[in-house]
CSV table of C-alpha atoms in Angstrom, one decimal:
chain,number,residue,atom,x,y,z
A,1,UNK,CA,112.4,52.0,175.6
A,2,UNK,CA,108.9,50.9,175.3
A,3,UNK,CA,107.6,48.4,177.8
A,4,UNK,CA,107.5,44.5,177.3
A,5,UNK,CA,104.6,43.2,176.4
A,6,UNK,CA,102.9,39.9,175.9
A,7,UNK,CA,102.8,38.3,172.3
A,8,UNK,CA,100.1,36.0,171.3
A,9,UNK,CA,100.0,33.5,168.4
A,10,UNK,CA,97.5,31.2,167.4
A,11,UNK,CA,97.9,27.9,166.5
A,12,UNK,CA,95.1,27.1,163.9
A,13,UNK,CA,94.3,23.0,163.6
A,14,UNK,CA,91.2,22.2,162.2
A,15,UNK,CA,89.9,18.9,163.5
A,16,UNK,CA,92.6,18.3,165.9
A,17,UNK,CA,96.0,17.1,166.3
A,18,UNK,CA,98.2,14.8,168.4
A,19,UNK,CA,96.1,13.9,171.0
A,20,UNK,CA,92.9,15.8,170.3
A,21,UNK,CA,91.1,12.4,169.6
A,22,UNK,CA,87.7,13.6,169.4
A,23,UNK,CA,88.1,17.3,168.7
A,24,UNK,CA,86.4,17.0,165.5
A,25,UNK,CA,83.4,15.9,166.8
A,26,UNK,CA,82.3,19.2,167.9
A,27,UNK,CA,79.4,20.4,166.4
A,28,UNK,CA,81.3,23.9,166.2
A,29,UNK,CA,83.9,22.7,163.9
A,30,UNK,CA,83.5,21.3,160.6
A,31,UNK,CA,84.4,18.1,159.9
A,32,UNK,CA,86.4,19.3,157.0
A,33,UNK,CA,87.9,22.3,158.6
A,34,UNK,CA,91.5,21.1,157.9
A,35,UNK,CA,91.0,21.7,154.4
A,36,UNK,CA,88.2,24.4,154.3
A,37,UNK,CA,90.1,27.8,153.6
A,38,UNK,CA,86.9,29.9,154.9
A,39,UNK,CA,87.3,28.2,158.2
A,40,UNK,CA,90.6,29.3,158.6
A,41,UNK,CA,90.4,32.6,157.2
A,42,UNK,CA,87.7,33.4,159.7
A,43,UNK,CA,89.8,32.2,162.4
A,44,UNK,CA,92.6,34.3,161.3
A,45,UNK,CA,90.2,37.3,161.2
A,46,UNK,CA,88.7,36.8,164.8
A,47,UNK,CA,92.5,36.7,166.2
A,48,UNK,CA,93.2,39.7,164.4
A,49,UNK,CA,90.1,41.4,165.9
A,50,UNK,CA,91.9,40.2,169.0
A,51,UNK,CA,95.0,41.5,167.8
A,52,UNK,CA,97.2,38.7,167.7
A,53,UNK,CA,100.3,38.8,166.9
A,54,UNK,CA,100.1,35.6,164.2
A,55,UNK,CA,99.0,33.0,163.5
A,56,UNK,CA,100.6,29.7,163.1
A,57,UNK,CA,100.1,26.5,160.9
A,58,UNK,CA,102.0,23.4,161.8
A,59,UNK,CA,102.7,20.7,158.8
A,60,UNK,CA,104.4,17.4,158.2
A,61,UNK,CA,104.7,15.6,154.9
A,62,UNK,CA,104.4,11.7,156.3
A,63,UNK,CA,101.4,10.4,157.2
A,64,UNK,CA,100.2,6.9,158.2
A,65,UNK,CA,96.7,6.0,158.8
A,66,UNK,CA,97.7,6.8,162.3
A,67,UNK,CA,98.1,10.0,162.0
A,68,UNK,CA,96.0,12.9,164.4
A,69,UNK,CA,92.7,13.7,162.4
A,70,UNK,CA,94.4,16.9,160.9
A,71,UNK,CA,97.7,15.5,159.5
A,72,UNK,CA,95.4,13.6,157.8
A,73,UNK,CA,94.0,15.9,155.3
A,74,UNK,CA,95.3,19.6,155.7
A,75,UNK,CA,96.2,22.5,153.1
A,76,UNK,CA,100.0,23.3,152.3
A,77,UNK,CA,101.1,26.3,155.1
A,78,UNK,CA,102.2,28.9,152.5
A,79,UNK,CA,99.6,28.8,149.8
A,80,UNK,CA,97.0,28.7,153.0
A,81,UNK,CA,99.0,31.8,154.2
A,82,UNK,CA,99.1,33.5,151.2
A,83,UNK,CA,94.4,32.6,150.8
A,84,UNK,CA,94.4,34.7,154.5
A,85,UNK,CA,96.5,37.6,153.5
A,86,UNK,CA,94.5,38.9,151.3
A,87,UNK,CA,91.7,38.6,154.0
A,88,UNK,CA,93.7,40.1,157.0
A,89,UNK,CA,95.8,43.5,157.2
A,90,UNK,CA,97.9,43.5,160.4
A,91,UNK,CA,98.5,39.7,161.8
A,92,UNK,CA,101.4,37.7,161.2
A,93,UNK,CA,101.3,34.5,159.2
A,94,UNK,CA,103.4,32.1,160.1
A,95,UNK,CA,104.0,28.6,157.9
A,96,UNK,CA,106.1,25.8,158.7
A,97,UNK,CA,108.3,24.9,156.1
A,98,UNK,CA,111.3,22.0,156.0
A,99,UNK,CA,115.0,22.6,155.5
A,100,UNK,CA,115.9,18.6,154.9
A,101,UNK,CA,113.4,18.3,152.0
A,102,UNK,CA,113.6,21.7,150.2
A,103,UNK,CA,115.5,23.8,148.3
A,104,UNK,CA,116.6,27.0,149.7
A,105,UNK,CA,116.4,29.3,146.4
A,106,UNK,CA,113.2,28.0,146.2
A,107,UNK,CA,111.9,28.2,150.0
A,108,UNK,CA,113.5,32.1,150.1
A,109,UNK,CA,111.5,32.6,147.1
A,110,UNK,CA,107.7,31.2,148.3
A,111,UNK,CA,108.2,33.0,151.8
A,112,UNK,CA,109.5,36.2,150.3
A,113,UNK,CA,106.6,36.2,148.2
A,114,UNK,CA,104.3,35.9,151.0
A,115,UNK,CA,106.0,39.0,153.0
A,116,UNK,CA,104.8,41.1,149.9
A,117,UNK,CA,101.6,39.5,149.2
A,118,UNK,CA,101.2,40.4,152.8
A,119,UNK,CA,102.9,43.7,153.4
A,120,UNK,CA,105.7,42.5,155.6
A,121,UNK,CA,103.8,39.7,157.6
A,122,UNK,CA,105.6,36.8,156.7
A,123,UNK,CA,107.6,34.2,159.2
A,124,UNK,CA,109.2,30.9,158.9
A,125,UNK,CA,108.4,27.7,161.3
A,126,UNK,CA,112.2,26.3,160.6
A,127,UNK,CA,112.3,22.6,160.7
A,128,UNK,CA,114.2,20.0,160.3
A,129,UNK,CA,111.6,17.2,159.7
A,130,UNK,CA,110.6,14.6,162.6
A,131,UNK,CA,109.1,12.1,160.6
A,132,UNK,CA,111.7,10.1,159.6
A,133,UNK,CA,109.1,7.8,156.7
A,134,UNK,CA,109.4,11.5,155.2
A,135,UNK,CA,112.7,10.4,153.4
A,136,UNK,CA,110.1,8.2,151.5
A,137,UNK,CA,108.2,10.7,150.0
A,138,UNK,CA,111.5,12.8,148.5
A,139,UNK,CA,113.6,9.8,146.5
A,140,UNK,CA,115.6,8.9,149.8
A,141,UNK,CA,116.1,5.5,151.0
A,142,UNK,CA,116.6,6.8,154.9
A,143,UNK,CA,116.2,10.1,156.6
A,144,UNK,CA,119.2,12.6,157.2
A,145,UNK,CA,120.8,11.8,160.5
A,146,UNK,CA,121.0,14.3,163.5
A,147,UNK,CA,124.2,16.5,162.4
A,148,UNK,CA,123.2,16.4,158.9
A,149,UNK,CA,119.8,17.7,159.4
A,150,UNK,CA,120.9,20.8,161.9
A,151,UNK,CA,124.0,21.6,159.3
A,152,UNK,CA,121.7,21.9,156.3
A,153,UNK,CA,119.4,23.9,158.2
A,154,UNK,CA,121.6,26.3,159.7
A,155,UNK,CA,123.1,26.6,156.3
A,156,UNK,CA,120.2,26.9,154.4
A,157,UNK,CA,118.8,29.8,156.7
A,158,UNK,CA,121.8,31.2,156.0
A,159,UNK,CA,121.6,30.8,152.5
A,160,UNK,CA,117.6,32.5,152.6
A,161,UNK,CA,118.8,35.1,154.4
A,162,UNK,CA,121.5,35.8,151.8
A,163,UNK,CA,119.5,35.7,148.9
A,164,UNK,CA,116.5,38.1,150.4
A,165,UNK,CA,119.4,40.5,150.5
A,166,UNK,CA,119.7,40.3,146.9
A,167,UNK,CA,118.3,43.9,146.2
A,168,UNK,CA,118.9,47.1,148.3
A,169,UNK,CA,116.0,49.0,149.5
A,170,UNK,CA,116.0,51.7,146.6
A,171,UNK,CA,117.0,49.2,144.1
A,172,UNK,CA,114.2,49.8,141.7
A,173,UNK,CA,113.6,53.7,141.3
A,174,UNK,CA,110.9,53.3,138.8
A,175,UNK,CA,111.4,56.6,137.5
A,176,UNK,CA,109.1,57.1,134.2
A,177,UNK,CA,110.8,60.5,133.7
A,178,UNK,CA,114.2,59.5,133.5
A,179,UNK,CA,113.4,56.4,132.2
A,180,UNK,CA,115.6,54.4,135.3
A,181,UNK,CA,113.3,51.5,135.9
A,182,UNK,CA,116.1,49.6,138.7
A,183,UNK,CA,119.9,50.2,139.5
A,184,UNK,CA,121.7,47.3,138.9
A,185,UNK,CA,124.3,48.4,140.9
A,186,UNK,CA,122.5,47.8,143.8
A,187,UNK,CA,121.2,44.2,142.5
A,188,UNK,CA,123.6,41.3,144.2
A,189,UNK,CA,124.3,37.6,143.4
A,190,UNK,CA,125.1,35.5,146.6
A,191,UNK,CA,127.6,33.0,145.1
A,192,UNK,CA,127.2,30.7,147.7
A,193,UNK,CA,129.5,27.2,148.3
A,194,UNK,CA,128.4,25.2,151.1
A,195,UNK,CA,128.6,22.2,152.5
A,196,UNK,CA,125.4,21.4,151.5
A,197,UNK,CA,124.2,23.8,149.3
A,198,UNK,CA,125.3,25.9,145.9
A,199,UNK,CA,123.3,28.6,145.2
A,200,UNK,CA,124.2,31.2,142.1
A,201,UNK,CA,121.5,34.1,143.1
A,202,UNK,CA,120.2,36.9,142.9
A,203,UNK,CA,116.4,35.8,143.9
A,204,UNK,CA,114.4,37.4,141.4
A,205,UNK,CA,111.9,39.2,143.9
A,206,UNK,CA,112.9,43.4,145.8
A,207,UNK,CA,113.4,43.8,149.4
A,208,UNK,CA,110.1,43.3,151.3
A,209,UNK,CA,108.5,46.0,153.8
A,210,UNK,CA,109.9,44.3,156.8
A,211,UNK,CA,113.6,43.2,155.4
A,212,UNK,CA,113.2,39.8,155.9
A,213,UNK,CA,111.0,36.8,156.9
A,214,UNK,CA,110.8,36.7,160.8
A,215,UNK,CA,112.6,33.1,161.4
A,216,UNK,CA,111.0,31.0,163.9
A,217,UNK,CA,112.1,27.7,165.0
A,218,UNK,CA,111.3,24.9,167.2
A,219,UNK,CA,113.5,22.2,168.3
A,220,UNK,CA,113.9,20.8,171.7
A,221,UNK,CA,116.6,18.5,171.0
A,222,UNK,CA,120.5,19.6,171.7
A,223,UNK,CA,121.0,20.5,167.8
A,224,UNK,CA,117.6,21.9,167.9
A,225,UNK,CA,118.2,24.2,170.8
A,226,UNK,CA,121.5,25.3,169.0
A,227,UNK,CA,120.3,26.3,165.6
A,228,UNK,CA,117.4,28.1,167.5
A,229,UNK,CA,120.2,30.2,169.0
A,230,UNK,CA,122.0,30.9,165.4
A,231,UNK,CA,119.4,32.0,163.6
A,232,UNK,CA,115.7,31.9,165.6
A,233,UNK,CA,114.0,35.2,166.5
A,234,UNK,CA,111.2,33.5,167.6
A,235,UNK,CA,111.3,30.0,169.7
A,236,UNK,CA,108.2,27.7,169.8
A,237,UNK,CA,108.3,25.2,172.7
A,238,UNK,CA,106.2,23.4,175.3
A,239,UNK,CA,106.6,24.0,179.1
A,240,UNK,CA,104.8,21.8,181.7
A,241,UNK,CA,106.1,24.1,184.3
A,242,UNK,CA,106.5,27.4,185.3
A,243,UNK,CA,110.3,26.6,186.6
A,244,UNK,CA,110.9,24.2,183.1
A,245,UNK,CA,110.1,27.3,180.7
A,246,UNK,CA,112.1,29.8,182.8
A,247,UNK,CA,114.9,27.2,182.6
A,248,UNK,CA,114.4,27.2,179.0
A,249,UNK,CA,114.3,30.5,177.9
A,250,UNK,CA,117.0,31.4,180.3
A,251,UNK,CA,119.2,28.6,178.2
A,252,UNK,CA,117.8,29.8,174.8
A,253,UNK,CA,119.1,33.4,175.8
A,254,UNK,CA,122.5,32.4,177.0
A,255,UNK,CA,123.1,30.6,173.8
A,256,UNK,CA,122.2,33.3,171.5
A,257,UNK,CA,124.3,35.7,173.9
A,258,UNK,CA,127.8,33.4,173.8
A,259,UNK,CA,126.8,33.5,169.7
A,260,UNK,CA,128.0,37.2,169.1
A,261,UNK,CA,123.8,37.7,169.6
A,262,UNK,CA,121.8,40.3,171.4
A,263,UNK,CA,119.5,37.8,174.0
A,264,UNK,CA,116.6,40.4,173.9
A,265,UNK,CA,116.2,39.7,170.0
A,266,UNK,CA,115.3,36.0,170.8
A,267,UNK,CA,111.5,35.8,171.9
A,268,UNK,CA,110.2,32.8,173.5
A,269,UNK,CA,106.4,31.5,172.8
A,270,UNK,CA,105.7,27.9,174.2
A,271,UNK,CA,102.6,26.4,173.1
A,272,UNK,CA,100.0,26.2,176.0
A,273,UNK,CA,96.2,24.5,176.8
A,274,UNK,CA,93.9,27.4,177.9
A,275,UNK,CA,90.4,25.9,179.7
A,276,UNK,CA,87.9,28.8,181.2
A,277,UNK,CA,85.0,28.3,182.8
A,278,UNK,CA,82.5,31.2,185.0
A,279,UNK,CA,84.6,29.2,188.4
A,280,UNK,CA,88.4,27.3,188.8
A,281,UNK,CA,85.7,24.4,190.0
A,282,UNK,CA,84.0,24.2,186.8
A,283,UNK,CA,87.0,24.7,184.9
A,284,UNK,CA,88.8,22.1,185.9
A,285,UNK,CA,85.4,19.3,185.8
A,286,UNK,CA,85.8,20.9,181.8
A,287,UNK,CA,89.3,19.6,181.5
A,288,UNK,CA,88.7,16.5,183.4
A,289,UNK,CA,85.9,15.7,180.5
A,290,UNK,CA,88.0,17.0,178.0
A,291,UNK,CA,90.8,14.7,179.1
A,292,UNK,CA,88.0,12.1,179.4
A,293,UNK,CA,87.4,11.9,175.5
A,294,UNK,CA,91.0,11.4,175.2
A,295,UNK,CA,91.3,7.4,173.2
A,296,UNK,CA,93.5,4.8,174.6
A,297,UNK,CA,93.6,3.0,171.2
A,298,UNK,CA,94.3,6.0,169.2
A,299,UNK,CA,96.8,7.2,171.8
A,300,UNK,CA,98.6,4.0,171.6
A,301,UNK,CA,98.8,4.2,168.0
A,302,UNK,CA,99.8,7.9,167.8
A,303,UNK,CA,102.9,7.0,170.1
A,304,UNK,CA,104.5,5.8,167.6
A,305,UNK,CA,105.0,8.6,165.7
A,306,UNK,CA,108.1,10.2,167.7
A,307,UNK,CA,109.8,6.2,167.4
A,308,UNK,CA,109.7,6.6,163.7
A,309,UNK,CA,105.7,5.2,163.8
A,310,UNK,CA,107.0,2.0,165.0
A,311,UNK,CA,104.1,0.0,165.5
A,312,UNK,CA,103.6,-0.5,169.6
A,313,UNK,CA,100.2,-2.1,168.9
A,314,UNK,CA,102.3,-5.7,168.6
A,315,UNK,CA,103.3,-5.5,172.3
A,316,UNK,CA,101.3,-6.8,175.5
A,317,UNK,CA,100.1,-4.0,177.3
A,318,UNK,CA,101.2,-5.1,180.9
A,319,UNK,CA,104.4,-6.1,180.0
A,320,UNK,CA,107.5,-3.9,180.1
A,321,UNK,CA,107.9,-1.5,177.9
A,322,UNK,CA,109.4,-2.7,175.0
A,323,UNK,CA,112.9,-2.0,174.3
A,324,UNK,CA,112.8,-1.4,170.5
A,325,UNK,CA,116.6,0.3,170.3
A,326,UNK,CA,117.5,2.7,167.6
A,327,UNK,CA,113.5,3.2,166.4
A,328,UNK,CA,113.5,6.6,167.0
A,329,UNK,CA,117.6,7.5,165.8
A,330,UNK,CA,116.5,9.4,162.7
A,331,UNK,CA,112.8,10.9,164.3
A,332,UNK,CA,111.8,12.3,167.5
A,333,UNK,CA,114.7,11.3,169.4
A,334,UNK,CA,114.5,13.7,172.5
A,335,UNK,CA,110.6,13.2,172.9
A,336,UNK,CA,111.4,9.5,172.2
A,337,UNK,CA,114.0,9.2,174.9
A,338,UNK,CA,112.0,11.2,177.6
A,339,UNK,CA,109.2,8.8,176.9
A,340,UNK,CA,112.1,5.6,177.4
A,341,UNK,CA,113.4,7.5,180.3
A,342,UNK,CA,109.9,7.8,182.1
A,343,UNK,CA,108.9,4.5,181.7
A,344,UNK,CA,112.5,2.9,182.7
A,345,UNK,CA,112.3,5.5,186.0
A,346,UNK,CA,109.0,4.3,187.2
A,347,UNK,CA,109.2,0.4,186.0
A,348,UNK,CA,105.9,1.4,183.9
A,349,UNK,CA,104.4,-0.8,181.6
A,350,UNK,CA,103.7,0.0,178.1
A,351,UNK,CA,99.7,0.6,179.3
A,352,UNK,CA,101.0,2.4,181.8
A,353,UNK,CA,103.1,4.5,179.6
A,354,UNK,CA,99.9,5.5,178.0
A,355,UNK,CA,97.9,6.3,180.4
A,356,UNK,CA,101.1,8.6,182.2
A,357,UNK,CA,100.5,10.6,178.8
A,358,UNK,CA,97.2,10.7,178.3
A,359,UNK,CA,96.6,12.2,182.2
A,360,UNK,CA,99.8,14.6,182.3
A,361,UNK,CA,97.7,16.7,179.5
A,362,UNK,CA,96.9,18.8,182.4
A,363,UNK,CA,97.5,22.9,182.1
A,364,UNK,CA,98.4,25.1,184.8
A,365,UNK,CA,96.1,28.0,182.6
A,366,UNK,CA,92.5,26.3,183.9
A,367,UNK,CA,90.2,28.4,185.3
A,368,UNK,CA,87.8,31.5,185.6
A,369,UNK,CA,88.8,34.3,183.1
A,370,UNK,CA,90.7,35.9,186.5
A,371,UNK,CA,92.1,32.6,187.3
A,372,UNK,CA,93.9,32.2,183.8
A,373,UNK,CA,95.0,36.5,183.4
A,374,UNK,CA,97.0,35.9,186.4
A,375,UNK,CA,98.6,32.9,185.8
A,376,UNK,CA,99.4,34.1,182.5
A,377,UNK,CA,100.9,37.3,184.0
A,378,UNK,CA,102.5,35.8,186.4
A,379,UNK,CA,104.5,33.5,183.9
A,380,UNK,CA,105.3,36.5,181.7
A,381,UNK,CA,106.2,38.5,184.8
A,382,UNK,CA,108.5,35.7,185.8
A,383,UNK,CA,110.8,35.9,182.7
A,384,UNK,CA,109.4,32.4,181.7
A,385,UNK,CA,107.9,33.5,178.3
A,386,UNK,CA,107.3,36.2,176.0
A,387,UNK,CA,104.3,35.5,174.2
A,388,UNK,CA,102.0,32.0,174.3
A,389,UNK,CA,100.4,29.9,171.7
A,390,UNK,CA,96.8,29.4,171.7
A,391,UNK,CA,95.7,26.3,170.2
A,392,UNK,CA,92.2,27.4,168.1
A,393,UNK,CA,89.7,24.6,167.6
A,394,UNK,CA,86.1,26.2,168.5
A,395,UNK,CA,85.4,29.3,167.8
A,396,UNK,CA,82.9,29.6,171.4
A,397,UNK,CA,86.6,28.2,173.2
A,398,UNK,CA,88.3,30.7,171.5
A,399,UNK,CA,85.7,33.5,172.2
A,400,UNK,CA,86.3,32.8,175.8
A,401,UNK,CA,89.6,33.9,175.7
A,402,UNK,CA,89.5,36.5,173.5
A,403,UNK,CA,86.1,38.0,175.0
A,404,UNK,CA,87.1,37.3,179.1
A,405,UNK,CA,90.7,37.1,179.6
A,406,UNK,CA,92.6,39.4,176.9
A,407,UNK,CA,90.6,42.0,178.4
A,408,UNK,CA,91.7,42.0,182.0
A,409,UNK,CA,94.7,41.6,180.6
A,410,UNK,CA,95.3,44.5,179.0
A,411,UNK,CA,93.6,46.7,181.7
A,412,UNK,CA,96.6,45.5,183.6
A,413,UNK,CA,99.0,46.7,180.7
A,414,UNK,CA,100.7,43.1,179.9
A,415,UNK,CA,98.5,42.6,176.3
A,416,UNK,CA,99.1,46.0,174.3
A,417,UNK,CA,95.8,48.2,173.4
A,418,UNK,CA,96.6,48.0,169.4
A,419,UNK,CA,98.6,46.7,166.8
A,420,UNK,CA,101.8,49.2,166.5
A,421,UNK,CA,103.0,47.8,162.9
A,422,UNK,CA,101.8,47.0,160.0
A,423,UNK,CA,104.4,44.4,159.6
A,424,UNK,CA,105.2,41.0,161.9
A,425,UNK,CA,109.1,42.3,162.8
A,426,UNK,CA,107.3,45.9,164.2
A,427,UNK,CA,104.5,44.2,166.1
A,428,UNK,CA,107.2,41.5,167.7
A,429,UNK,CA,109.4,44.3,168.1
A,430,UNK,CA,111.9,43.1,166.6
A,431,UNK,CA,114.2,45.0,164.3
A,432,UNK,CA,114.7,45.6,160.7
A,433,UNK,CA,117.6,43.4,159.2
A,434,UNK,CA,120.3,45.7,157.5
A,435,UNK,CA,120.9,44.9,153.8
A,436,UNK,CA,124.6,43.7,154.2
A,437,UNK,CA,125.3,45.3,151.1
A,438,UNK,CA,123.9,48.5,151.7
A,439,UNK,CA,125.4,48.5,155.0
A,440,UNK,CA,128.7,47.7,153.2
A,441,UNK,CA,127.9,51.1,151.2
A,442,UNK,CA,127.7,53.4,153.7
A,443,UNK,CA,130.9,51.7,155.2
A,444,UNK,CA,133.1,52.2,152.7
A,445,UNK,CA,132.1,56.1,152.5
């Protein structure tokens, strides 16, 4: 068995998202970087000069002029994907894509595409949709509620899965001689009746280099952390703590193992804030100015967002915060309650409450390149990861990483030398689905 090593992604946001106020006021960064298609194919290329693993590109489809810089203005995750394939040969691309507000025949379609545009590099940021006002923007009077929005998404994985199954590896012999351009005994319709979903099949489109799509998925709440057991290979999160991420991949891994699933084929990668500096000392007087740029106003505003962009500007600021009930039902609702929960647990007023999140930005990875390889190790070491997600913004803060602390770790064996795969499943390590119909083949022989 080989030995574990760390996976890296990179999270690529233009100007800046939730709470990077002023990020796009770098001189580094364009100020149309969230939409420039060079920009992010040269950031792809530079993390695959570092081999990365992937890369990764958030989306939402409800904005309001609230909205972080990059929601704003940004390019649609699979037709961006699909502009840095062509550019890349070995990382991963990784697009988020919604289960509440798409079709699955045609999602299984656009990301199977991908994974052959790309040779096998394709993975899928399964979502569920926060953003409640997104109801708005697909012919719905009110978002899905909680168990409706986990049951169409487990079903419509399930549905993806079935229909990139459609075709058997050596489907489509393409035999000029013979004349045998595809069997179409080994072509399958999927025939699906769901709750939610009917879905004829077969998707018009062979079985990829890697079998399938790598599914990814992201949810903290309960339903969240369930369907990332079901069906997630890969788990995004956020950890403000060494003991909170073991806690949380420890969960993750018991869920998937009391699902009929093999733990070690569910890889966590929580997001994290990387800040280097030559000393820890200057390092942290970086973050502290970094935090510094940080708006009240716009962080005010942007707390709305996981209470279904209720407007909190209305409020007094020294008052208690305000009780505004089932806001946040149909959104954000675990981020929404923790935020209810601290401010109830510490009597905080609403200025208060903003201030609390503006200063608890702070990273445990802040330091000199030394400082930040063994913190990172020791997290990985500690069973309370698998990989980490590097937010990219300027290229220099990037460099940093790539140039200073990559190297030390690898010299210590925890980032591998190479990329092993051509495809995203061999460099995860994870396995090769089995065509259920070709597996039912060799079965009944």
């Amino acid at each position: 068995m080989s030995r574990r090593t760390l996976k890296l992604g990179a999270v690529l946001l233009g100007v800046g998202g939730p709470g990077q106020h002023n990020t796009w006021l770098d001189p580094e960064i364009p100020g149309n970087a969230s939409v420039d298609v060079n920009w992010y194919i040269a950031r792809a290329q530079a993390a695959e000069a570092a081999k990365f693993d992937l890369v990764f590109i958030v989306d939402s489809q409800f904005i309001t002029a609230n909205s972080p810089h990059h929601y704003l203005s940004r390019l649609e995750p699979l037709t961006l994907l699909s502009a840095i394939a062509v550019h890349t040969s070995h990382i991963g691309l990784v697009g988020t894509l919604t289960t509440s507000y798409n079709e699955p025949f045609n999602v299984a379609r656009r990301l199977y595409s991908l994974d052959h545009i790309s040779g096998g590099r394709a993975g899928w940021n399964v979502v569920t949709s926060g953003d409640a006002g997104t109801a708005g923007n697909y012919s719905r009077d009110e978002h899905y509620d909680y168990p409706t929005r986990y049951g169409r998404a487990l079903e419509h994985v399930q549905v993806a899965r079935g229909l990139w199954d459609s075709y058997e590896a050596d489907a489509f012999p393409r035999d000029k001689e013979s004349g045998l351009f595809f069997d179409p005994a080994k072509q399958h319709a999927l025939n699906h009746k769901g709750e939610f979903f009917s879905v004829v099949g077969p998707l018009n489109l062979e079985r990829s280099p890697q079998g399938q799509p790598v599914i990814f998925q992201a949810g903290d709440s309960e339903e969240g952390r369930d369907l990332g057991a079901a069906v997630g290979e890969v788990i995004f999160t956020h950890a403000a703590s060494l003991d909170q991420a073991k806690a949380f991949r420890a969960e993750l891994r018991e869920r998937a193992a009391a699902k009929g699933r093999d733990p070690e084929g569910l890889l966590t990668l929580p997001g994290i804030q990387i800040v280097i500096a030559d000393t820890d000392d200057e390092a942290r007087a970086k973050e502290d100015a970094r935090l510094g740029t940080k708006s009240f106003d716009r962080a005010l505003k942007e707390l709305g967002r996981p209470f279904g962009w209720h407007d909190f500007t209305q409020y007094d600021l020294d008052a208690p915060f305000p009780d505004i009930g089932e806001a946040a039902a149909r959104s954000f609702r675990t981020q929404s309650e923790a935020i209810t929960k601290l401010a109830k647990d510490n009597g905080y007023t609403l200025r208060q409450v903003v201030e609390h999140l503006n200063a608890s930005a702070r990273s445990p990875f802040v330091g000199s390149p030394e400082t930040v390889a063994e913190e990172i190790q020791h997290w990985f070491e500690e069973g309370a990861l698998d990989g980490i997600n590097v937010t990219v913004n300027a290229p220099s803060e990037f460099a940093l990483f790539t140039d200073r602390v990559l190297p030390i770790l690898r010299e210590r064996g925890v980032v591998r030398a190479g990329y092993e795969s051509t495809t995203l499943r061999g460099n995860l390590g994870l396995p090769v689905p089995a065509n259920r119909h070709a597996a039912g083949r060799v079965l009944a022989h």
